[in-house]
């Protein structure tokens, strides 16, 4: 009787150990799978970040050593123009001086973004108009939108002849005009709004895989 009970105990213990081992191996396989997912996704993020860094470097190099006085933001790659360079005060019509500047600036800018090294990654090129905080929000929203639209219209005007047909075709898909009113003012060192600096037009880009980064971040959170 004791021998039979001992045998049953041994069988139960063996089954338990086998189940424990199987559970351990399954968990280990799951962990290894998650680690591989994380490694693959981290590699994608590194590629995206690398493209952005290379693109910003290329833009900075393109505009260094010329008289355009263009500054490329080291983090975002955005370029900001004082609105007085392009427009008269409270006006949304491009000045002749603004057209002259854009005719020199735009071919250089688009030669980088639409070049073979970066064009496959660019999802959108955004022209943003910004105003100071003087006046109503809706009035300034319309003004900033009209200014952004004026720059986009100038970019896509076939009569300007500073962009190739293929560049114009690509830009018709990529270009967006946004008006921001005074929603994103520039502040002076003393904390007050810098009215002149706030009146500006910005040109920036969005990469196709930036949305993927957000998705990857969510997936990584789920794998924890």
Coordinates of C-alpha atoms in Angstrom, one line a residue, residues 31-117:
X31 CA 10.1 37.0 -23.1
X32 CA 12.5 36.2 -25.9
X33 CA 9.9 37.1 -28.4
X34 CA 9.2 40.4 -26.7
X35 CA 12.9 41.2 -26.5
X36 CA 13.2 40.6 -30.3
X37 CA 10.2 42.9 -30.9
X38 CA 11.8 45.6 -28.8
X39 CA 15.1 45.2 -30.6
X40 CA 13.4 45.4 -34.0
X41 CA 11.4 48.4 -33.0
X42 CA 14.3 50.2 -31.4
X43 CA 16.2 49.7 -34.7
X44 CA 13.3 51.3 -36.6
X45 CA 13.3 54.3 -34.1
X46 CA 17.1 54.6 -34.5
X47 CA 16.7 54.8 -38.3
X48 CA 13.9 57.4 -38.1
X49 CA 15.9 59.5 -35.6
X50 CA 19.0 59.2 -37.8
X51 CA 17.1 60.4 -40.9
X52 CA 15.8 63.4 -39.0
X53 CA 19.3 64.3 -37.8
X54 CA 20.9 63.8 -41.2
X55 CA 18.2 66.0 -42.8
X56 CA 18.7 68.8 -40.3
X57 CA 22.5 68.6 -40.8
X58 CA 21.9 68.7 -44.6
X59 CA 19.7 71.8 -44.3
X60 CA 22.2 73.5 -42.0
X61 CA 25.0 72.8 -44.5
X62 CA 22.9 74.0 -47.4
X63 CA 22.3 77.4 -45.7
X64 CA 25.7 77.9 -44.2
X65 CA 28.1 80.5 -45.8
X66 CA 25.4 82.4 -47.8
X67 CA 23.8 85.7 -47.3
X68 CA 20.3 84.4 -46.6
X69 CA 20.9 84.4 -42.9
X70 CA 18.7 81.3 -42.5
X71 CA 18.9 79.5 -39.1
X72 CA 17.8 75.9 -39.0
X73 CA 16.4 74.7 -35.6
X74 CA 18.8 72.0 -34.4
X75 CA 16.0 69.9 -32.8
X76 CA 13.1 70.2 -35.2
X77 CA 14.7 71.4 -38.5
X78 CA 12.1 74.2 -38.6
X79 CA 13.1 77.5 -40.2
X80 CA 11.6 80.8 -39.1
X81 CA 11.2 84.0 -41.0
X82 CA 10.4 87.4 -39.5
X83 CA 7.1 88.3 -41.2
X84 CA 8.4 91.8 -42.0
X85 CA 10.7 90.1 -44.5
X86 CA 7.7 88.8 -46.4
X87 CA 4.7 91.0 -45.6
X88 CA 3.9 94.5 -44.6
X89 CA 2.4 95.1 -41.2
X90 CA -1.2 93.7 -41.0
X91 CA -1.0 92.6 -44.6
X92 CA -1.1 89.2 -46.3
X93 CA 0.3 90.1 -49.7
X94 CA 3.8 89.1 -50.4
X95 CA 6.2 92.1 -50.8
X96 CA 8.6 92.2 -53.7
X97 CA 11.5 91.8 -51.2
X98 CA 9.7 88.7 -49.9
X99 CA 9.3 87.2 -53.4
X100 CA 13.0 87.9 -54.1
X101 CA 14.0 86.1 -50.8
X102 CA 11.7 83.1 -51.5
X103 CA 13.0 82.8 -55.0
X104 CA 16.5 82.2 -53.6
X105 CA 15.5 80.3 -50.5
X106 CA 13.0 77.8 -51.8
X107 CA 15.1 76.1 -54.5
X108 CA 17.8 75.5 -51.9
X109 CA 15.3 74.2 -49.3
X110 CA 13.5 71.9 -51.6
X111 CA 16.7 70.6 -53.2
X112 CA 17.4 69.0 -49.8
X113 CA 13.9 67.8 -48.8
X114 CA 13.0 66.6 -52.3
X115 CA 16.5 65.1 -53.0
X116 CA 17.0 61.4 -53.4
X117 CA 18.4 60.9 -49.9

